[in-house]
Amino acid sequence: MNPDETLTLALSKGRIFDETLPLLRAAGIEVLEDPQTSRRLILPTNRPGVRVVLVRATDVPTYVEHGGADLGVCGKDTLIEHAAAWGGAHVGLLEPLDLGIARCRMSVAVPADFDYARAVRQGARLRVATKYVAIAREFFASKGVHVDLIKLYGSMELAPLTGLADAIVDLVSTGNTLKANRLVEVERIMDISSRLVVRPTALKVKGGLIRPLLQAFAAAVRADAD
Ligand code: AMP
């Protein structure tokens, strides 16, 4: 098959994969293998030439930007952190559509007995643990709050409970994880949802394949919002 007639979509397993499936279905695309039961990382679809690759959420922008995939789905948080990691001068991706899936918010949380408002008022220097250092840095800088950022790769909730940090910046969906760890949300930094990202050259070369997909996705997102 001519490579210009193939399309590779990068997705991460879990919520993004699950919530992208109905959008693909609306575009007439059925993924033929279930990542829960299959160990394959390249999943065929009912459309010859269209395939899904499973990558880590944080790798989706890299795959799309460098040609491992033509398009992908990832959270706005991932896109912001990816751009910041490359000096903020990142222009290698188009973000044509907010898919409105995997919705959550980026928040600051502290132990229930920590007086965050007072610490901020008094100009205290806060130790903040997070995976999202660019978002946290920008947020606290905009508030004029001095912070020492501590980069973690997971289980942020543990940091204040062990004395590693005063606060965390993390994604919150239901709030159950915070509650289970006796943390309270004290700031809502931004709402997050997943976006479709496309490599500009892919759109140029494979526009005939990508544009109808974009239109079907957009229509499905609109229908879902109504
Ligand atoms: P919850 O307990 O529902 O508030 O979910 C919070 C946990 O799930 C945290 O560990 C978050 O990092 C993670 N989380 C929530 N929503 C998302 C999302 N849309 N994408 C990735 N991780 C998420």
Short mmCIF file of C-alpha atoms and ligand atoms in Angstrom, two decimals:
data_model
loop_
_atom_site.label_atom_id
_atom_site.label_comp_id
_atom_site.label_asym_id
_atom_site.label_seq_id
_atom_site.Cartn_x
_atom_site.Cartn_y
_atom_site.Cartn_z
CA MET A 1 0.00 0.00 0.00
CA ASN A 2 1.22 3.50 -0.84
CA PRO A 3 2.42 5.06 2.47
CA ASP A 4 0.46 8.21 1.59
CA GLU A 5 -2.71 6.10 1.80
CA THR A 6 -2.05 4.82 5.31
CA LEU A 7 -2.94 6.55 8.54
CA THR A 8 -1.48 5.89 11.97
CA LEU A 9 -3.24 7.17 15.07
CA ALA A 10 -1.34 7.27 18.40
CA LEU A 11 -3.39 6.61 21.52
CA SER A 12 -2.58 5.77 25.12
CA LYS A 13 -4.23 2.84 26.86
CA GLY A 14 -6.99 3.50 29.38
CA ARG A 15 -9.33 6.43 29.48
CA ILE A 16 -8.11 8.11 26.30
CA PHE A 17 -8.29 4.87 24.29
CA ASP A 18 -11.73 4.00 25.68
CA GLU A 19 -13.18 7.46 25.09
CA THR A 20 -11.69 7.77 21.58
CA LEU A 21 -13.34 4.51 20.41
CA PRO A 22 -16.84 6.01 20.02
CA LEU A 23 -15.35 8.90 18.01
CA LEU A 24 -13.56 6.45 15.73
CA ARG A 25 -16.79 4.49 15.40
CA ALA A 26 -18.57 7.68 14.36
CA ALA A 27 -15.96 7.98 11.61
CA GLY A 28 -16.64 4.38 10.52
CA ILE A 29 -13.48 3.00 12.10
CA GLU A 30 -13.55 -0.09 14.35
CA VAL A 31 -10.41 -1.12 16.20
CA LEU A 32 -10.15 -4.88 15.72
CA GLU A 33 -8.21 -5.78 18.86
CA ASP A 34 -8.77 -5.03 22.52
CA PRO A 35 -5.65 -3.66 24.24
CA GLN A 36 -6.89 -5.19 27.52
CA THR A 37 -6.44 -8.69 26.15
CA SER A 38 -3.90 -8.21 23.36
CA ARG A 39 -0.22 -7.52 23.95
CA ARG A 40 0.19 -6.00 20.52
CA LEU A 41 1.12 -2.36 20.30
CA ILE A 42 -0.08 -1.92 16.72
CA LEU A 43 -3.79 -2.53 16.40
CA PRO A 44 -5.47 -3.03 13.03
CA THR A 45 -8.82 -1.49 12.19
CA ASN A 46 -11.61 -2.42 9.79
CA ARG A 47 -10.20 0.18 7.37
CA PRO A 48 -7.21 -1.19 5.48
CA GLY A 49 -4.36 1.26 5.92
CA VAL A 50 -5.71 2.76 9.15
CA ARG A 51 -4.04 1.55 12.33
CA VAL A 52 -3.73 2.52 15.97
CA VAL A 53 -0.44 2.51 17.85
CA LEU A 54 -0.45 2.31 21.64
CA VAL A 55 2.11 4.55 23.32
CA ARG A 56 2.52 6.21 26.70
CA ALA A 57 0.37 9.32 27.03
CA THR A 58 3.44 11.54 27.35
CA ASP A 59 4.92 10.04 24.16
CA VAL A 60 1.90 10.83 21.94
CA PRO A 61 3.14 14.33 20.94
CA THR A 62 6.60 12.95 20.15
CA TYR A 63 5.23 10.16 17.96
CA VAL A 64 3.06 12.56 16.00
CA GLU A 65 5.68 15.28 15.71
CA HIS A 66 8.41 12.96 14.45
CA GLY A 67 6.35 10.82 12.12
CA GLY A 68 5.81 7.63 14.16
CA ALA A 69 2.12 8.47 13.84
CA ASP A 70 0.18 10.94 11.71
CA LEU A 71 -2.21 12.02 14.40
CA GLY A 72 -2.88 11.32 18.03
CA VAL A 73 -5.00 12.06 21.06
CA CYS A 74 -3.58 13.43 24.29
CA GLY A 75 -4.46 15.65 27.21
CA LYS A 76 -3.93 19.40 27.13
CA ASP A 77 -1.66 18.92 30.18
CA THR A 78 0.60 16.63 28.16
CA LEU A 79 0.73 19.12 25.29
CA ILE A 80 1.66 22.03 27.56
CA GLU A 81 4.39 20.03 29.30
CA HIS A 82 5.71 18.70 25.98
CA ALA A 83 5.95 22.20 24.51
CA ALA A 84 7.68 23.53 27.64
CA ALA A 85 10.19 20.67 27.60
CA TRP A 86 11.29 21.89 24.18
CA GLY A 87 11.79 25.49 25.24
CA GLY A 88 8.27 26.66 24.52
CA ALA A 89 9.26 27.21 20.89
CA HIS A 90 7.41 24.13 19.84
CA VAL A 91 5.50 24.49 16.57
CA GLY A 92 5.59 20.93 15.27
CA LEU A 93 1.98 20.03 16.03
CA LEU A 94 -1.44 21.22 14.99
CA GLU A 95 -4.21 20.97 17.55
CA PRO A 96 -7.34 21.21 15.42
CA LEU A 97 -9.92 19.77 17.80
CA ASP A 98 -10.83 19.70 21.47
CA LEU A 99 -12.39 16.24 21.73
CA GLY A 100 -13.92 17.02 25.13
CA ILE A 101 -12.92 13.59 26.43
CA ALA A 102 -10.92 12.50 29.51
CA ARG A 103 -12.08 15.68 31.17
CA CYS A 104 -10.54 16.64 34.47
CA ARG A 105 -8.88 19.63 36.09
CA MET A 106 -5.37 20.57 37.13
CA SER A 107 -5.43 21.60 40.78
CA VAL A 108 -3.34 22.42 43.80
CA ALA A 109 -4.03 20.22 46.83
CA VAL A 110 -2.68 20.24 50.38
CA PRO A 111 -3.19 18.20 53.55
CA ALA A 112 -6.46 19.11 55.27
CA ASP A 113 -4.57 20.63 58.22
CA PHE A 114 -2.27 22.84 56.12
CA ASP A 115 -3.37 26.50 56.00
CA TYR A 116 -2.57 27.19 52.36
CA ALA A 117 -4.25 30.62 52.22
CA ARG A 118 -2.23 31.77 55.21
CA ALA A 119 1.04 30.43 53.81
CA VAL A 120 0.40 32.29 50.56
CA ARG A 121 -0.59 35.49 52.42
CA GLN A 122 2.57 35.35 54.48
CA GLY A 123 4.74 34.86 51.41
CA ALA A 124 6.01 31.49 52.59
CA ARG A 125 8.12 29.46 50.20
CA LEU A 126 6.11 26.35 49.31
CA ARG A 127 7.48 22.96 48.40
CA VAL A 128 5.30 21.66 45.60
CA ALA A 129 5.53 18.11 44.24
CA THR A 130 4.26 17.49 40.73
CA LYS A 131 4.69 15.75 37.42
CA TYR A 132 3.48 18.94 35.74
CA VAL A 133 6.36 21.31 36.44
CA ALA A 134 5.73 23.73 33.57
CA ILE A 135 2.07 24.22 34.48
CA ALA A 136 2.91 24.55 38.20
CA ARG A 137 5.79 26.98 37.57
CA GLU A 138 3.65 29.23 35.37
CA PHE A 139 0.72 29.14 37.79
CA PHE A 140 2.66 30.03 40.94
CA ALA A 141 4.73 32.65 39.08
CA SER A 142 1.50 34.31 37.93
CA LYS A 143 0.36 34.44 41.56
CA GLY A 144 3.72 35.71 42.79
CA VAL A 145 4.10 32.69 45.08
CA HIS A 146 7.63 31.38 45.62
CA VAL A 147 7.88 27.64 45.18
CA ASP A 148 10.46 24.89 45.17
CA LEU A 149 9.21 22.43 42.59
CA ILE A 150 9.86 18.75 43.20
CA LYS A 151 9.47 16.63 40.08
CA LEU A 152 7.74 13.30 40.57
CA TYR A 153 6.55 10.74 38.00
CA GLY A 154 3.58 9.35 39.93
CA SER A 155 1.69 9.02 43.21
CA MET A 156 1.90 12.74 43.91
CA GLU A 157 -0.56 12.34 46.81
CA LEU A 158 2.14 10.62 48.80
CA ALA A 159 4.46 13.64 48.85
CA PRO A 160 2.67 15.78 51.48
CA LEU A 161 1.89 12.69 53.58
CA THR A 162 5.58 11.84 53.90
CA GLY A 163 6.86 15.37 54.44
CA LEU A 164 8.39 15.59 50.97
CA ALA A 165 6.22 18.57 50.00
CA ASP A 166 3.67 21.05 51.36
CA ALA A 167 1.42 20.82 48.34
CA ILE A 168 0.90 18.95 45.08
CA VAL A 169 -0.23 19.92 41.61
CA ASP A 170 -2.12 17.05 39.99
CA LEU A 171 -5.07 16.09 37.83
CA VAL A 172 -8.34 15.72 39.67
CA SER A 173 -11.39 14.03 38.26
CA THR A 174 -13.85 12.79 40.90
CA GLY A 175 -11.72 14.00 43.82
CA ASN A 176 -11.76 10.50 45.34
CA THR A 177 -7.97 10.09 45.26
CA LEU A 178 -7.48 13.35 47.15
CA LYS A 179 -10.16 12.44 49.68
CA ALA A 180 -8.70 8.97 50.27
CA ASN A 181 -5.38 10.61 51.12
CA ARG A 182 -6.87 13.40 53.26
CA LEU A 183 -5.90 16.10 50.81
CA VAL A 184 -8.07 19.07 49.88
CA GLU A 185 -8.19 20.99 46.63
CA VAL A 186 -7.26 24.64 47.26
CA GLU A 187 -6.78 26.00 43.73
CA ARG A 188 -8.18 25.03 40.38
CA ILE A 189 -5.47 25.87 37.84
CA MET A 190 -7.20 24.90 34.60
CA ASP A 191 -9.74 22.58 33.05
CA ILE A 192 -8.19 19.78 31.01
CA SER A 193 -9.55 17.72 28.14
CA SER A 194 -7.98 15.65 25.38
CA ARG A 195 -7.09 17.11 22.02
CA LEU A 196 -6.57 15.71 18.58
CA VAL A 197 -3.06 16.53 17.39
CA VAL A 198 -1.82 16.29 13.82
CA ARG A 199 1.56 16.73 12.17
CA PRO A 200 1.29 19.58 9.65
CA THR A 201 3.09 17.65 6.91
CA ALA A 202 0.75 14.67 7.42
CA LEU A 203 -2.22 16.97 6.93
CA LYS A 204 -0.63 18.29 3.76
CA VAL A 205 0.25 14.90 2.29
CA LYS A 206 -2.70 12.89 3.61
CA GLY A 207 -5.35 15.59 3.81
CA GLY A 208 -7.74 13.41 1.80
CA LEU A 209 -7.67 10.82 4.59
CA ILE A 210 -7.33 13.12 7.59
CA ARG A 211 -9.92 15.81 6.79
CA PRO A 212 -12.95 13.48 6.66
CA LEU A 213 -11.77 11.98 9.94
CA LEU A 214 -11.54 15.44 11.51
CA GLN A 215 -15.02 16.28 10.25
CA ALA A 216 -16.50 13.04 11.63
CA PHE A 217 -14.79 13.60 14.98
CA ALA A 218 -15.99 17.21 15.12
CA ALA A 219 -19.58 16.15 14.33
CA ALA A 220 -19.46 13.42 17.01
CA VAL A 221 -18.07 15.89 19.57
CA ARG A 222 -20.84 18.40 18.72
CA ALA A 223 -23.51 15.70 18.95
CA ASP A 224 -22.15 14.66 22.35
CA ALA A 225 -22.25 18.27 23.60
CA ASP A 226 -25.94 18.70 22.62
P1 AMP B 1 -9.90 11.09 40.83
O1 AMP B 1 -9.66 10.22 42.05
O2 AMP B 1 -11.09 10.64 40.02
O3 AMP B 1 -9.98 12.56 41.19
O4 AMP B 1 -8.66 10.89 39.86
C1 AMP B 1 -7.42 11.37 40.24
C2 AMP B 1 -6.31 10.46 39.81
O5 AMP B 1 -6.48 10.03 38.48
C3 AMP B 1 -4.98 11.20 39.87
O6 AMP B 1 -3.96 10.28 40.18
C4 AMP B 1 -4.84 11.74 38.48
O7 AMP B 1 -3.47 11.89 38.14
C5 AMP B 1 -5.55 10.71 37.62
N1 AMP B 1 -6.37 11.33 36.56
C6 AMP B 1 -7.61 11.84 36.70
N2 AMP B 1 -8.08 12.27 35.53
C7 AMP B 1 -7.13 12.02 34.62
C8 AMP B 1 -7.02 12.23 33.21
N3 AMP B 1 -7.98 12.80 32.50
N4 AMP B 1 -5.87 11.86 32.60
C9 AMP B 1 -4.88 11.29 33.32
N5 AMP B 1 -4.92 11.07 34.63
C10 AMP B 1 -6.02 11.41 35.28
#
